[in-house]
Short mmCIF file of C-alpha atoms and ligand atoms in Angstrom, two decimals:
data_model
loop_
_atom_site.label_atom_id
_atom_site.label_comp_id
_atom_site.label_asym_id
_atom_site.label_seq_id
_atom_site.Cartn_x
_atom_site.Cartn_y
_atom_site.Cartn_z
CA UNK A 2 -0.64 -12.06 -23.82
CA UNK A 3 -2.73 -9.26 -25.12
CA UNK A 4 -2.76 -7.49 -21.54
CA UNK A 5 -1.55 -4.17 -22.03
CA UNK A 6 -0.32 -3.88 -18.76
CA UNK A 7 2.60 -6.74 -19.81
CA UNK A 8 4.61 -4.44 -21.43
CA UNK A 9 4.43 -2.16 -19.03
CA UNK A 10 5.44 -4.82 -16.47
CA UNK A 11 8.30 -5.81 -18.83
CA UNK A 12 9.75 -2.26 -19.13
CA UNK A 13 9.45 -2.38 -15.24
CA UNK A 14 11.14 -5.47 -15.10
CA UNK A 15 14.41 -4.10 -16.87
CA UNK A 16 14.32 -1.29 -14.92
CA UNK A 17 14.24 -3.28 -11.46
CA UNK A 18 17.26 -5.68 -12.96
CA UNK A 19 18.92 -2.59 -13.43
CA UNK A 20 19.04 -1.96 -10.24
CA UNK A 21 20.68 -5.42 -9.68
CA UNK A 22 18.57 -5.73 -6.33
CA UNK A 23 16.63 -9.41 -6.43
CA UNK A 24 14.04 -8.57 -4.05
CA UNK A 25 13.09 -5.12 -6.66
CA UNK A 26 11.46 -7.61 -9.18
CA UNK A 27 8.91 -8.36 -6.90
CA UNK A 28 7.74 -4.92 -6.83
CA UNK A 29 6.88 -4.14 -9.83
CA UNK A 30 3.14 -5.92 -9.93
CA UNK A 31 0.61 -2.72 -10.89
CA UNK A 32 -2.98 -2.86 -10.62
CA UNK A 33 -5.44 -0.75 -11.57
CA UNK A 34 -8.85 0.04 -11.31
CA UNK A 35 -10.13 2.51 -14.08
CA UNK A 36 -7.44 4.95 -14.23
CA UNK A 37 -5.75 4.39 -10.49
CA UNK A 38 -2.91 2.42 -9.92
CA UNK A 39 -1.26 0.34 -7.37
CA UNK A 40 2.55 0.06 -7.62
CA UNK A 41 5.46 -1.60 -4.79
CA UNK A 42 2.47 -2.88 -2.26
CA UNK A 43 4.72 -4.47 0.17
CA UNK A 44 3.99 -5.60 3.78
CA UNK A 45 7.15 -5.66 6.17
CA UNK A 46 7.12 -8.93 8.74
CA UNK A 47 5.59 -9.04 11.62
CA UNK A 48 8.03 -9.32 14.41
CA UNK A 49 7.03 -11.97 16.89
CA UNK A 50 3.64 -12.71 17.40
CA UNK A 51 2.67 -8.63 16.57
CA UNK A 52 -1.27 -8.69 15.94
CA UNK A 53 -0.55 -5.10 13.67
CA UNK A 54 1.02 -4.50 10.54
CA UNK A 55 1.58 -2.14 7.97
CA UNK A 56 1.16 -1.69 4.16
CA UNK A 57 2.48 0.62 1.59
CA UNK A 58 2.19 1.01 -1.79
CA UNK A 59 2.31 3.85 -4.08
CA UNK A 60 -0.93 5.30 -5.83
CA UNK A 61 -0.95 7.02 -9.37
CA UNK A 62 -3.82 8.84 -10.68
CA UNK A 63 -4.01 8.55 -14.61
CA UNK A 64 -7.45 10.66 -14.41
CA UNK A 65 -7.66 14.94 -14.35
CA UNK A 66 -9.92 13.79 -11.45
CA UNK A 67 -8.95 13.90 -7.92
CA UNK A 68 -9.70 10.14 -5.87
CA UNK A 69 -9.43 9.32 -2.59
CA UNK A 70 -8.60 6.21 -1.03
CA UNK A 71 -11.36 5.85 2.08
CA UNK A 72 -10.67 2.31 3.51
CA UNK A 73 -9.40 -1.02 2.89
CA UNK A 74 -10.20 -4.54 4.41
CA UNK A 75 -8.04 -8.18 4.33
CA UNK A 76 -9.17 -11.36 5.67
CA UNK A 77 -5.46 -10.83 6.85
CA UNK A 78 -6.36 -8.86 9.49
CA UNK A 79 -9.86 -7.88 11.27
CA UNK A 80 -9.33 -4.24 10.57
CA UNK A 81 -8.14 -1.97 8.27
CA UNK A 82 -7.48 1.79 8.91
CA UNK A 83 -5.86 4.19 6.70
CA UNK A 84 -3.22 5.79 8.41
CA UNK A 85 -1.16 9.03 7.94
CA UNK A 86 1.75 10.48 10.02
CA UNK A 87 0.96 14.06 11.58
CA UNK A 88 3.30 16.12 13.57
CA UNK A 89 1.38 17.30 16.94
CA UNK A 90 3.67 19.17 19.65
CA UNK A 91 6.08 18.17 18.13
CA UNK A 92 5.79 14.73 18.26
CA UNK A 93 5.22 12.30 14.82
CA UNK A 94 2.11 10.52 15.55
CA UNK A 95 -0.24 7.95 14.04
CA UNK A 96 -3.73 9.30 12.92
CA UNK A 97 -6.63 7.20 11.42
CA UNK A 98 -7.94 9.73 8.55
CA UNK A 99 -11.30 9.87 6.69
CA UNK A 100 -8.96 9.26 3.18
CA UNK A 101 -6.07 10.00 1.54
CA UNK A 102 -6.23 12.06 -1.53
CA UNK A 103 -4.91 10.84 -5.06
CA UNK A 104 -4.54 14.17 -6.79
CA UNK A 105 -5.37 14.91 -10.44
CA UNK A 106 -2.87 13.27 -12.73
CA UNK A 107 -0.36 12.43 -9.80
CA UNK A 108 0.31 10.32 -7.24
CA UNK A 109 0.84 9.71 -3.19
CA UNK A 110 3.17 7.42 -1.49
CA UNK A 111 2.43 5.28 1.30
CA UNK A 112 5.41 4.35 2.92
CA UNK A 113 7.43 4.28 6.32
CA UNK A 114 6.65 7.72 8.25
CA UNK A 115 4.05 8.78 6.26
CA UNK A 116 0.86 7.49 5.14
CA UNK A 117 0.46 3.62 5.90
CA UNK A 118 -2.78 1.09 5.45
CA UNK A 119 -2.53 -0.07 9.06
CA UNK A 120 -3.76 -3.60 9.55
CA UNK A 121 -5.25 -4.28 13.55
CA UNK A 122 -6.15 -7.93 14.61
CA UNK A 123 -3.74 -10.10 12.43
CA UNK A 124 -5.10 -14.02 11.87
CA UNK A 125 -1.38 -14.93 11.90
CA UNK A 126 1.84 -13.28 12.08
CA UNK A 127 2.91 -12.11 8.51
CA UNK A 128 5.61 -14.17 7.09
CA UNK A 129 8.22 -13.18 4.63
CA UNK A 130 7.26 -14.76 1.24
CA UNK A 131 3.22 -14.95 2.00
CA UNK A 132 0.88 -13.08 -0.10
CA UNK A 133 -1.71 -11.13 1.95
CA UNK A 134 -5.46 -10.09 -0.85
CA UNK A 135 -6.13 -6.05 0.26
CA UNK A 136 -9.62 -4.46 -0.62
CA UNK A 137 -8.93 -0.88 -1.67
CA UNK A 138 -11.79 1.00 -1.52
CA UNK A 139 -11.96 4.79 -3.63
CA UNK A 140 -14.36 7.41 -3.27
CA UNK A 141 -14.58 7.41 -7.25
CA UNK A 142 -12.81 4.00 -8.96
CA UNK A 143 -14.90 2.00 -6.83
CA UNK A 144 -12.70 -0.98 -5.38
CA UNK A 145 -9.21 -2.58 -6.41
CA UNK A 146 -8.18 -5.80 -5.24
CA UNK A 147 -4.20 -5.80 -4.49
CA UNK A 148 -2.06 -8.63 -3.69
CA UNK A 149 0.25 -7.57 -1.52
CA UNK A 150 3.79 -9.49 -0.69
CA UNK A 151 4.95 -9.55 2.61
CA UNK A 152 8.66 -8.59 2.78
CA UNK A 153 11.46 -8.60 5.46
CA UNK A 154 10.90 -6.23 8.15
CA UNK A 155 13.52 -3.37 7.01
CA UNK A 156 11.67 0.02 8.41
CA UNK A 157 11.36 1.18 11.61
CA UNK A 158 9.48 0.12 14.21
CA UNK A 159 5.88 0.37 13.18
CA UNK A 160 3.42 -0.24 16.11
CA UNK A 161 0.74 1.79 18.53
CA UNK A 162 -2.32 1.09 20.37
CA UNK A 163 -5.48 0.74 18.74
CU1 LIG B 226 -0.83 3.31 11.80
#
């Protein structure tokens, strides 16, 4: 147990207990690639038979060094996009971008309403308690591999046309 990311995790652990919320501990999984880091990767449930999904995650940059996340794949799902919200005529709509920035020493959530990995072509629905592998790819850290849990759908509806 010479990992120096276990007592990180541990520290995270108390914290989540804190919070008294069960399905918290499962959140606290980091991993990193160089100086980037992949915190709370969750995947809601797919509804039904829904052939698209969604994953978020938060992204910390330990580097003075701007990254950018630039795409992502799963044998979960034929295609990965990354995603971002944008507000056009004032309507929120879903955009694929070219990346997502990681700036210098901070970090970017991706999370309900905002930027999202969005997964198109699903092998099989995504069940609550199933553990999907995600490919991060970065301009600059190269690729991460994430494990990402899938958790019950809470957010809102989270679906468009490909
Ligand atoms: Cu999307």
């Amino acid at each position: 147990m010479k990992d120096p990311r276990v007592k990180k995790l541990t520290v995270q652990f108390v914290l989540a207990s804190a919070l008294t919320v069960a399905s918290v501990v499962a959140f606290t999984m980091t991993v990193r690639a160089g100086n980037l880091e992949v915190e709370q990767a969750y995947a809601p449930a797919s509804i039904g038979a829904g052939k698209t999904g969604a994953i978020y995650f938060m992204l910390t940059n330990r580097t003075e060094t701007a990254d950018r996340l630039i795409a992502a794949s799963t044998p979960a799902a034929r295609k990965a996009e990354v995603h971002t919200h944008l507000m056009e005529d004032g309507v929120m709509k879903m955009r694929k971008v070219d990346g997502v920035e990681v700036p210098a020493g901070g970090h970017v959530m991706f999370k309900p309403g905002g930027h999202h990995l969005m997964l198109f072509g699903l092998a099989e629905p995504l069940k609550e308690g199933a553990e999907i592998e995600v490919e991060l790819q970065f301009e600059k850290a190269g690729k991460m591999m994430v494990k990402v849990p899938v958790k019950p759908f809470g957010h809102k509806t989270h679906s468009h046309t490909e």
